[in-house]
CSV table of C-alpha atoms and ligand atoms in Angstrom, one decimal:
chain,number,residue,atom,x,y,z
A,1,UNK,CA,-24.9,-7.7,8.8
A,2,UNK,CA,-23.7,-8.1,5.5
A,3,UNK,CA,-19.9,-9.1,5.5
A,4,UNK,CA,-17.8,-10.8,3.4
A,5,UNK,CA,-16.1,-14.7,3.6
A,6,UNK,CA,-12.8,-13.6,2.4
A,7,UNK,CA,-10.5,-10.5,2.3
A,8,UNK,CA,-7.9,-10.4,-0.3
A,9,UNK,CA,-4.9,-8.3,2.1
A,10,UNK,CA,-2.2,-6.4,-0.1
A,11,UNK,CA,0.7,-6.3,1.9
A,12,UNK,CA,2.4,-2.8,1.2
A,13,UNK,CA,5.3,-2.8,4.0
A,14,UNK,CA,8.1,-3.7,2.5
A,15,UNK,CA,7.3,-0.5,-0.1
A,16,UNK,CA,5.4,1.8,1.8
A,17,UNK,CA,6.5,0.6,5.3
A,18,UNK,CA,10.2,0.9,4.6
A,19,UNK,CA,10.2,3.9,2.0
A,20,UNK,CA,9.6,6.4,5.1
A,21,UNK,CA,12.2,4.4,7.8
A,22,UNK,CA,15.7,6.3,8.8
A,23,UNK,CA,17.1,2.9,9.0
A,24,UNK,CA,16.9,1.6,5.3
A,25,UNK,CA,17.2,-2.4,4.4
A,26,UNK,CA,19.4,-3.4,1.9
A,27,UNK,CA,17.7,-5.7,-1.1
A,28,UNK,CA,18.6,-9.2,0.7
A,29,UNK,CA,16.7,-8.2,3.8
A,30,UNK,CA,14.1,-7.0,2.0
A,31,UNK,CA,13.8,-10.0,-0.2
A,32,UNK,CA,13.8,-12.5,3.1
A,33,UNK,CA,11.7,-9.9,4.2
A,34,UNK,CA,8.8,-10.6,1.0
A,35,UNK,CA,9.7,-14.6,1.4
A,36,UNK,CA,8.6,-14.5,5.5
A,37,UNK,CA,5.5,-12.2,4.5
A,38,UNK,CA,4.7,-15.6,2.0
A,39,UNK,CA,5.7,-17.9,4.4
A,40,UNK,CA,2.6,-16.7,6.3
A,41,UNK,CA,0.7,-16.9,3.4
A,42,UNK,CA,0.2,-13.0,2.1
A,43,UNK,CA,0.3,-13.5,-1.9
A,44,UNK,CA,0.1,-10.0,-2.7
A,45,UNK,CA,3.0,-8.2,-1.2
A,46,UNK,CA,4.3,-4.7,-2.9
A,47,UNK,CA,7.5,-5.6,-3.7
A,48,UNK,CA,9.5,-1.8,-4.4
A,49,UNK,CA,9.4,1.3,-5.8
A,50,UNK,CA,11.3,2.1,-9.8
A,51,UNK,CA,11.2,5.9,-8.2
A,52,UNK,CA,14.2,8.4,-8.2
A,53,UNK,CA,16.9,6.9,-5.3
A,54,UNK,CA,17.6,10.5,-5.4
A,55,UNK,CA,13.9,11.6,-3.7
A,56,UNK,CA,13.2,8.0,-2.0
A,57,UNK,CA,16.8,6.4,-1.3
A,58,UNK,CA,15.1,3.7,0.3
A,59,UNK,CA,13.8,2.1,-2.3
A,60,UNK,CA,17.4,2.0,-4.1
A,61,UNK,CA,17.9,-1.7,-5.0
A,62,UNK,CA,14.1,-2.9,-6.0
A,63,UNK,CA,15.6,-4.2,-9.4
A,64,UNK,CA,18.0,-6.7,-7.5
A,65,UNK,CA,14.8,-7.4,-4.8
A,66,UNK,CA,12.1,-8.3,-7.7
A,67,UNK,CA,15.1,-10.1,-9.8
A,68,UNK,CA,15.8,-12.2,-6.7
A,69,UNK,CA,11.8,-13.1,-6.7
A,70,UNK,CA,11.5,-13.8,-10.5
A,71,UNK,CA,11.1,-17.6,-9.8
A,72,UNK,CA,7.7,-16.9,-7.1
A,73,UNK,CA,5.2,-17.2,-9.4
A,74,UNK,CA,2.7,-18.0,-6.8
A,75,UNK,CA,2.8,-14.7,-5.9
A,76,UNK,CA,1.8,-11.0,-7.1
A,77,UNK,CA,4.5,-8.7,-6.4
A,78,UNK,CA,3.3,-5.0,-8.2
A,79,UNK,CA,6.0,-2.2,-7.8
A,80,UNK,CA,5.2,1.4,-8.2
A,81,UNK,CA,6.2,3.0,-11.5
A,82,UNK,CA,5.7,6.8,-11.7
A,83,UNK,CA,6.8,7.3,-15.6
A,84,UNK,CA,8.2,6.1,-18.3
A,85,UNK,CA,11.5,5.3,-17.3
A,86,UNK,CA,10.0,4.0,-13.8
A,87,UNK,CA,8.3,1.2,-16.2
A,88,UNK,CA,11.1,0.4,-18.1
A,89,UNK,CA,13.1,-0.4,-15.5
A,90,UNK,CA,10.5,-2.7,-14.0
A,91,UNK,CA,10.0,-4.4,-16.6
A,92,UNK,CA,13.7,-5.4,-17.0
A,93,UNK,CA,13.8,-6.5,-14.0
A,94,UNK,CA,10.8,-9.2,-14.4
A,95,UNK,CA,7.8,-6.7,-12.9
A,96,UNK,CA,4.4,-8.8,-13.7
A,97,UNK,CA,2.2,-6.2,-12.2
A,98,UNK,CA,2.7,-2.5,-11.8
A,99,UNK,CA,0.9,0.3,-9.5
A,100,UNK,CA,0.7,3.9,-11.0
A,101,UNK,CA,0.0,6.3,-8.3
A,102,UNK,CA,-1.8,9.6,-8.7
A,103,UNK,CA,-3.2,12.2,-6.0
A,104,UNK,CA,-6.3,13.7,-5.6
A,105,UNK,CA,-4.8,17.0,-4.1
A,106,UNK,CA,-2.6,19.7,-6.9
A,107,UNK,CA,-0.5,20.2,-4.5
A,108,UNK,CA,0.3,16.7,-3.0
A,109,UNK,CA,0.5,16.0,-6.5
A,110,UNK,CA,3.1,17.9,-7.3
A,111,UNK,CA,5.1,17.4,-4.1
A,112,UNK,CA,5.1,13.6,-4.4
A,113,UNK,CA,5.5,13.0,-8.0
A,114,UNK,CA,6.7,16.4,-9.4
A,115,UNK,CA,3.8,16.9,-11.5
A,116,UNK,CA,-0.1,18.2,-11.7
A,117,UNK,CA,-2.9,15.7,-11.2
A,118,UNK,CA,-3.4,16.2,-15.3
A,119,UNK,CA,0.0,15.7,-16.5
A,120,UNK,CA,0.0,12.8,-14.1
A,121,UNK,CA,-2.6,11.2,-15.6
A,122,UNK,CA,-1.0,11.3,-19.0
A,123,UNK,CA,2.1,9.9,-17.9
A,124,UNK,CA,0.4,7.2,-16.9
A,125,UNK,CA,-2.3,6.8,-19.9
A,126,UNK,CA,1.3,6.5,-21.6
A,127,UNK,CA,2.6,3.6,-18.9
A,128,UNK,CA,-0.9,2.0,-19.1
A,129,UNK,CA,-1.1,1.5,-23.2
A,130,UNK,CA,2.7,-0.3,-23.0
A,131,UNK,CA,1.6,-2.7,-20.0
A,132,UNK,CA,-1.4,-3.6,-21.2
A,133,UNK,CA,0.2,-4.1,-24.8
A,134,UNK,CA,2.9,-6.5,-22.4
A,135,UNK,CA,-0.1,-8.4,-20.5
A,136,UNK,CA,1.0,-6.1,-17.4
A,137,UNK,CA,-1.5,-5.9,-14.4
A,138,UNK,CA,-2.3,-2.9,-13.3
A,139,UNK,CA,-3.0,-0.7,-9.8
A,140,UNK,CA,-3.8,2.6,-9.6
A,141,UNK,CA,-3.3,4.4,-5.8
A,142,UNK,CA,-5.3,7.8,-5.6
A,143,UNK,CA,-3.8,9.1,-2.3
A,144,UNK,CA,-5.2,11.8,-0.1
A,145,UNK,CA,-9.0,10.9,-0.9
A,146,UNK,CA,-9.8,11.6,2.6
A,147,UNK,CA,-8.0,15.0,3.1
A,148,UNK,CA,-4.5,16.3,2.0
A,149,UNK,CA,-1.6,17.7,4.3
A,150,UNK,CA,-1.2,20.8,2.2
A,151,UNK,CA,-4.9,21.7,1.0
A,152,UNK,CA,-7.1,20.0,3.9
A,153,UNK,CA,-10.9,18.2,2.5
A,154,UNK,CA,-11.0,16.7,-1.0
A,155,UNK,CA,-14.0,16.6,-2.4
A,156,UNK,CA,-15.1,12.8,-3.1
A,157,UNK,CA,-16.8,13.8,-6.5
A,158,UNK,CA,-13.0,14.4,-7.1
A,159,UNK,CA,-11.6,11.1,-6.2
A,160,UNK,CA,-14.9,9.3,-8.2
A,161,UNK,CA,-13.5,10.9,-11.0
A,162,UNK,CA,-10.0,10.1,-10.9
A,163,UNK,CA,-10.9,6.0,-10.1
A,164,UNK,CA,-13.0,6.4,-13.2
A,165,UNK,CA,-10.2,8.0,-15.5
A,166,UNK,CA,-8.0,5.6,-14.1
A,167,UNK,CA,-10.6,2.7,-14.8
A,168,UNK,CA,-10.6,3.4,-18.4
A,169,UNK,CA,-6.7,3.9,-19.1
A,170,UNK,CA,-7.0,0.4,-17.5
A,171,UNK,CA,-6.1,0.0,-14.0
A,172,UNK,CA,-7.8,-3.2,-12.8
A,173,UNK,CA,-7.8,-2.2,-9.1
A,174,UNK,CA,-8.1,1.2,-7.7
A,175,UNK,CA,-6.4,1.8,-4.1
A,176,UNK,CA,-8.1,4.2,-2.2
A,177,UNK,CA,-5.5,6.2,0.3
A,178,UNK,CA,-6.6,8.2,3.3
A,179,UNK,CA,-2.4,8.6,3.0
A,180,UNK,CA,-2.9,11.1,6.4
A,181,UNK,CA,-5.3,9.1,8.1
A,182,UNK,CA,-8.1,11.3,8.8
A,183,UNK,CA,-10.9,9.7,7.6
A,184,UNK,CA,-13.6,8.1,9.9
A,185,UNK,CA,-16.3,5.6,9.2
A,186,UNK,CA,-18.8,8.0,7.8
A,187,UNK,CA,-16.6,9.6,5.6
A,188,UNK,CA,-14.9,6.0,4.4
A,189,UNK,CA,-18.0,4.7,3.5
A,190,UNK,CA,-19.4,8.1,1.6
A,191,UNK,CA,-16.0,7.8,-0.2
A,192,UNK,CA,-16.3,4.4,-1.4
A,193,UNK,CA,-19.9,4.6,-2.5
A,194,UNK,CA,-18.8,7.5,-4.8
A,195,UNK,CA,-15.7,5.4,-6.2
A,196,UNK,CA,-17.9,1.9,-6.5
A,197,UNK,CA,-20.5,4.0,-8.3
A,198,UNK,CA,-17.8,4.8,-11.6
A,199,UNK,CA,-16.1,1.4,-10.9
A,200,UNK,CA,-18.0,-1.2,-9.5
A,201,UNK,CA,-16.7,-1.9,-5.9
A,202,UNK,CA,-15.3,-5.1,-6.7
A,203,UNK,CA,-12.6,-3.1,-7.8
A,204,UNK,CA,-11.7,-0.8,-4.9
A,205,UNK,CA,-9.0,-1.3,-2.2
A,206,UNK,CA,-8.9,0.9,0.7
A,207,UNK,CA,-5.7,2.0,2.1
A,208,UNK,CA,-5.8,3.7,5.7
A,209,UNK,CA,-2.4,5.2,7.2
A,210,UNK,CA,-3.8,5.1,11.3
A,211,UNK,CA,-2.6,8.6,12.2
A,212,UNK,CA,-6.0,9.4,13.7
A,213,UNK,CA,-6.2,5.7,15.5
A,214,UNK,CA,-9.5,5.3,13.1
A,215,UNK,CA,-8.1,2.9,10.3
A,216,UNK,CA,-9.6,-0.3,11.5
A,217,UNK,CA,-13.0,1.3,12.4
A,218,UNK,CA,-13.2,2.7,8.6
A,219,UNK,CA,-12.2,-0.9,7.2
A,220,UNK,CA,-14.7,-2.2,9.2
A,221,UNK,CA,-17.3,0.3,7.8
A,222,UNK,CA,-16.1,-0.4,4.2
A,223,UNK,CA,-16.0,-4.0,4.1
A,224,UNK,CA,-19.8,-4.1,5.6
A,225,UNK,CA,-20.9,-2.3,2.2
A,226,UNK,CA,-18.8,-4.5,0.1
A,227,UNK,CA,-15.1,-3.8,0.0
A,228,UNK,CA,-12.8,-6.7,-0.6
A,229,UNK,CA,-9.4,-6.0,-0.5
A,230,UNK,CA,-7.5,-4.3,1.9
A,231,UNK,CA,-3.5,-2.9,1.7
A,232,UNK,CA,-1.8,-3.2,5.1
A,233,UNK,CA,1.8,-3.1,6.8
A,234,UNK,CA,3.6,-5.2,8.8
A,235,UNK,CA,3.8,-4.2,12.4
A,236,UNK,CA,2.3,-1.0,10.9
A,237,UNK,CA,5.3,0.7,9.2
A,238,UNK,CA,5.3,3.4,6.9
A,239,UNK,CA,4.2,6.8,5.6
A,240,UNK,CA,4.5,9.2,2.3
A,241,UNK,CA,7.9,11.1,2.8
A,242,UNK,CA,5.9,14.2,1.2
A,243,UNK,CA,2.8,13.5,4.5
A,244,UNK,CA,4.9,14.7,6.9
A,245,UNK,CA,3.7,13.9,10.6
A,246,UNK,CA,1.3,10.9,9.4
A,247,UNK,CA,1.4,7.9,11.1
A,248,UNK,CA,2.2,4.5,9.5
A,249,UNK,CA,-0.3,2.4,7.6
A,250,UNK,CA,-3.1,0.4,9.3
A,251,UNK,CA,-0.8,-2.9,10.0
A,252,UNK,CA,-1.4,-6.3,9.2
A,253,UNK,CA,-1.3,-7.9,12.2
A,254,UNK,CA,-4.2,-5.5,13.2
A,255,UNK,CA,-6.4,-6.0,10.4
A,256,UNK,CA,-5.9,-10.0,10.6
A,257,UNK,CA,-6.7,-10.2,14.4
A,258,UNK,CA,-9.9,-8.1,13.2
A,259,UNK,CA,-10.9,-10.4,10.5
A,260,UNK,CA,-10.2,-13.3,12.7
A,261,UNK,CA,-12.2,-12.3,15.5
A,262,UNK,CA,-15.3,-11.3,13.0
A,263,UNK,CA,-14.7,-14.8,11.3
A,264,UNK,CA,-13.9,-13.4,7.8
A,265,UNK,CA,-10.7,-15.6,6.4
A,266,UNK,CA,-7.6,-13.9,4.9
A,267,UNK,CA,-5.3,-16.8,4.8
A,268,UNK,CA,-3.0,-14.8,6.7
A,269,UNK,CA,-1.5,-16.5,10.2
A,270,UNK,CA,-0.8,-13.9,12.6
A,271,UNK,CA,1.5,-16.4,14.3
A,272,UNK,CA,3.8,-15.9,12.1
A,273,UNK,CA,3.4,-12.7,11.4
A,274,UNK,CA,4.1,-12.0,15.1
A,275,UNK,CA,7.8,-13.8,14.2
A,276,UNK,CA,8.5,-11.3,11.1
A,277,UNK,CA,7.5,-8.2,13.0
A,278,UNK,CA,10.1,-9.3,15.9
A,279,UNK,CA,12.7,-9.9,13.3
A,280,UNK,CA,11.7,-6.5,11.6
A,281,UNK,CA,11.9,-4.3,14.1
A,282,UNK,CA,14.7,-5.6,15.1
A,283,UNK,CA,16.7,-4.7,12.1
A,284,UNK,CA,14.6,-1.2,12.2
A,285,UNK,CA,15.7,-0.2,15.8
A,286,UNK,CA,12.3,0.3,17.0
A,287,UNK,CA,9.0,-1.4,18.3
A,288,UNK,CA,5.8,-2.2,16.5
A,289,UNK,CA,3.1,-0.2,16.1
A,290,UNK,CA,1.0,-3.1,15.3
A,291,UNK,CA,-0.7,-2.5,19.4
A,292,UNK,CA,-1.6,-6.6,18.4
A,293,UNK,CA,1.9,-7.2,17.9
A,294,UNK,CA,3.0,-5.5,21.3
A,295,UNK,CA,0.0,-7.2,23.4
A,296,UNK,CA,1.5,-10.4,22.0
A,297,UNK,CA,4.7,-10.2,22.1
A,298,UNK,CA,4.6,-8.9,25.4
A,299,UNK,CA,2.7,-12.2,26.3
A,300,UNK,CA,5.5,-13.9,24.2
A,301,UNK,CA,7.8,-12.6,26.3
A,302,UNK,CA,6.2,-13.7,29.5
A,303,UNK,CA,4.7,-17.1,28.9
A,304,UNK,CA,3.3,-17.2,32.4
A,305,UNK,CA,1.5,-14.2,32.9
A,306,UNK,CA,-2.3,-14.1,32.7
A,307,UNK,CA,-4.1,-13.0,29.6
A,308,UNK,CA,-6.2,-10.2,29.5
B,401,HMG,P1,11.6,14.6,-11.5
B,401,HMG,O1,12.8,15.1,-10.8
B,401,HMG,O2,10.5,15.5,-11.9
B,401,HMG,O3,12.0,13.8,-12.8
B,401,HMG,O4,11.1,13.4,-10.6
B,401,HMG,P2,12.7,14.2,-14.1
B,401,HMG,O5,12.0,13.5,-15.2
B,401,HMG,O6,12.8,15.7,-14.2
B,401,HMG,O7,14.2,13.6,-13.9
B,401,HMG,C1,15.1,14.1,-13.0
B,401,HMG,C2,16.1,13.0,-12.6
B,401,HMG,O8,15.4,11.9,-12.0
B,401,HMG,C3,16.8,12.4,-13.9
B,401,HMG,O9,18.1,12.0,-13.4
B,401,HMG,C4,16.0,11.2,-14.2
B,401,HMG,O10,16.7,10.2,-14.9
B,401,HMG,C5,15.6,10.7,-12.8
B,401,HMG,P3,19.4,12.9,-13.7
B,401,HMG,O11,19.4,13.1,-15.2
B,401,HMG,O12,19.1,14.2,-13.0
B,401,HMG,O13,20.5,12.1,-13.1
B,401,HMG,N1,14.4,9.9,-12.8
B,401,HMG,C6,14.3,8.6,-12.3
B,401,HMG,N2,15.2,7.8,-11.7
B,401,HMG,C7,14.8,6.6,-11.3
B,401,HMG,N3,13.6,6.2,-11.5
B,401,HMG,C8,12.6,6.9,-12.2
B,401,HMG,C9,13.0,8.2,-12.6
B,401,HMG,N4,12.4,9.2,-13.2
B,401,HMG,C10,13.2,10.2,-13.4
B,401,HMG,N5,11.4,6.4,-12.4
B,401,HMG,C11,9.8,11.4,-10.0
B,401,HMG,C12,9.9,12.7,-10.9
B,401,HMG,C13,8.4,10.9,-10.1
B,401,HMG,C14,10.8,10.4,-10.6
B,401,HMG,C15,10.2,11.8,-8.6
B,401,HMG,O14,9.4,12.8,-8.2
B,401,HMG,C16,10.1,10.7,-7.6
B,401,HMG,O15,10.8,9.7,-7.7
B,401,HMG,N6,9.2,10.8,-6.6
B,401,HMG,C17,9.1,9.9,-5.5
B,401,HMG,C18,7.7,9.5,-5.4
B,401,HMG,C19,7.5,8.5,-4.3
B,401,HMG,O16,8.0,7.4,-4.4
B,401,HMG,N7,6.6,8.8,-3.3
B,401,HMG,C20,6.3,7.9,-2.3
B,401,HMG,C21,5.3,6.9,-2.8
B,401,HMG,S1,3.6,7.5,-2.9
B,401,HMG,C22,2.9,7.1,-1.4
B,401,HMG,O17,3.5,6.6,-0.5
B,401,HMG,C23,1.4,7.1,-1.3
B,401,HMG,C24,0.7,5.7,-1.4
B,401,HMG,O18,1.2,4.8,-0.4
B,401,HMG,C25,-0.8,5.9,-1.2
B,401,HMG,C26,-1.2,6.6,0.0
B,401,HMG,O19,-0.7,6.3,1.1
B,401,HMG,O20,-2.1,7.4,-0.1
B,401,HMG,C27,1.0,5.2,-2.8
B,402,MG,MG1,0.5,4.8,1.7
């Protein structure tokens, strides 16, 4: 079996795990939240969303959180811009690395972002040619590449396409998001070889919400053909706002008790990781749906029991 020694993790809960929660953090909490998520050694965490506060009031405040973080240089902390004005305001407040994020669906398209999967792409052709002019990094999410709430399967010749236009305007990584969590292994893989084939896998992340409970079987099927990277959420938070009903992303502690147990290293402790999703939830008013994170804080919680 061909798998990899190392899995880069892209740690997307304190954007995409918080931007769907009815209990919204204010900046400090999400900026202790980022420096715990370090402190367990994640260095790419997504730090915010420069969106309308009107259509995602969560993410209000991600100038203050990525001003508070200026001085973290040891870590990579991309923010999604969706236009122009989305990237200006990043910038000013320090943003090093960016995500643009398109859809591979019309109609998610213009649900999430207000705008067809064309225009999208020009807006961002426009962001990309000022943030590589700045030295910015670059992501580019495709969401719905495994099916769409609104139009059902997407065609993977689709998605190819998209990570290739997105390629060439100059996205470095391309995140592939099964954003309703349909996909299963067969699929994943298909997917991927589609997407490697215009961009070279090293280039592909894989992004599984676990609706269908099938998000670590499909990263296991994608890192045994060569995937890398990986986004996850702490004690699997989150969800689009505009997927209604799907589930929250595959979640960290998950996907390191996975890579532990196959051998693969991350750099990632799950002991503390287990500490931040207790504090989290906590502050969120409900539990994890990390099932790693309840079997061991349940244990936690009763030191004596027996295992298993
Ligand atoms: P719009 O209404 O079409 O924009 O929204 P507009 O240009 O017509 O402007 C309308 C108002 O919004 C104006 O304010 C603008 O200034 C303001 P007004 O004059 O009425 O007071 N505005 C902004 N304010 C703050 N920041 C901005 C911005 N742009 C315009 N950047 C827009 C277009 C994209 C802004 C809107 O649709 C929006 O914010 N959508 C939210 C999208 C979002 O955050 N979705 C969730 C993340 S995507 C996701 O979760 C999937 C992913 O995880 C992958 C996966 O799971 O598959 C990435
Ligand atoms: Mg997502």
């Amino acid at each position: 079996m061909d798998r990899p020694e190392h899995i880069n993790i892209v740690e997307v809960g304190p954007r995409d795990g918080l931007q769907n929660e009815a209990q919204p953090l204010s900046p400090p909490e999400r900026i202790e939240l980022i420096n715990r998520l370090a402190e367990a050694g994640l260095t790419q965490i997504e730090a915010g969303a420069f969106v309308s506060p009107r259509w995602v009031p969560q993410m209000a405040g991600s100038d203050e959180v990525l001003l508070a973080l200026s001085s973290r240089s040891d870590l990579r902390l991309p923010v999604l811009v969706p236009n122009r004005k989305g990237y200006q305001t990043a910038r000013a407040a320090g943003a090093r690395e960016i995500a643009v994020f398109g859809a591979a669906s019309e109609t998610f398209s213009k649900r999430n972002i207000n705008c067809s999967i064309d225009e999208s792409i020009e807006r961002f052709s426009e962001i990309c040619i000022l943030a590589l002019d700045e030295g910015i990094r670059i992501r580019g999410y495709i969401s719905c590449v495994l099916g769409c709430p609104y139009e059902g399967e997407v065609n993977p010749g689709r998605v190819a396409e998209l990570a290739a236009r997105m390629t060439a305007m100059g996205c470095t990584e391309i995140s592939l998001g099964d954003t309703i969590g349909v996909g299963t292994p067969d699929k994943a893989r298909s997917l991927v070889k589609a997407c490697a084939h215009e961009t070279g896998i090293e280039r592909l992340s894989v992004h599984f919400h676990d609706t269908y409970g099938q998000a670590l079987a499909n990263i296991l099927a994608c890192i045994e053909i060569g995937v890398t990277t990986v986004d996850t959420a702490v004690g699997g938070l989150g969800g689009c706002p505009y997927a209604t009903g799907s589930a929250g992303n595959v979640a960290t502690e998950d996907v390191v008790y996975l890579l532990d147990g196959l051998g693969i290293e991350s750099g990632v402790s799950l002991e503390h990781l287990m500490g931040i999703t207790e504090w989290l939830c906590k502050r969120l008013g409900h539990p994890p749906a990390s099932r790693v994170a309840r079997a061991l804080l349940a244990r936690r919680k009763q030191p004596s029991a027996a295992s298993g």
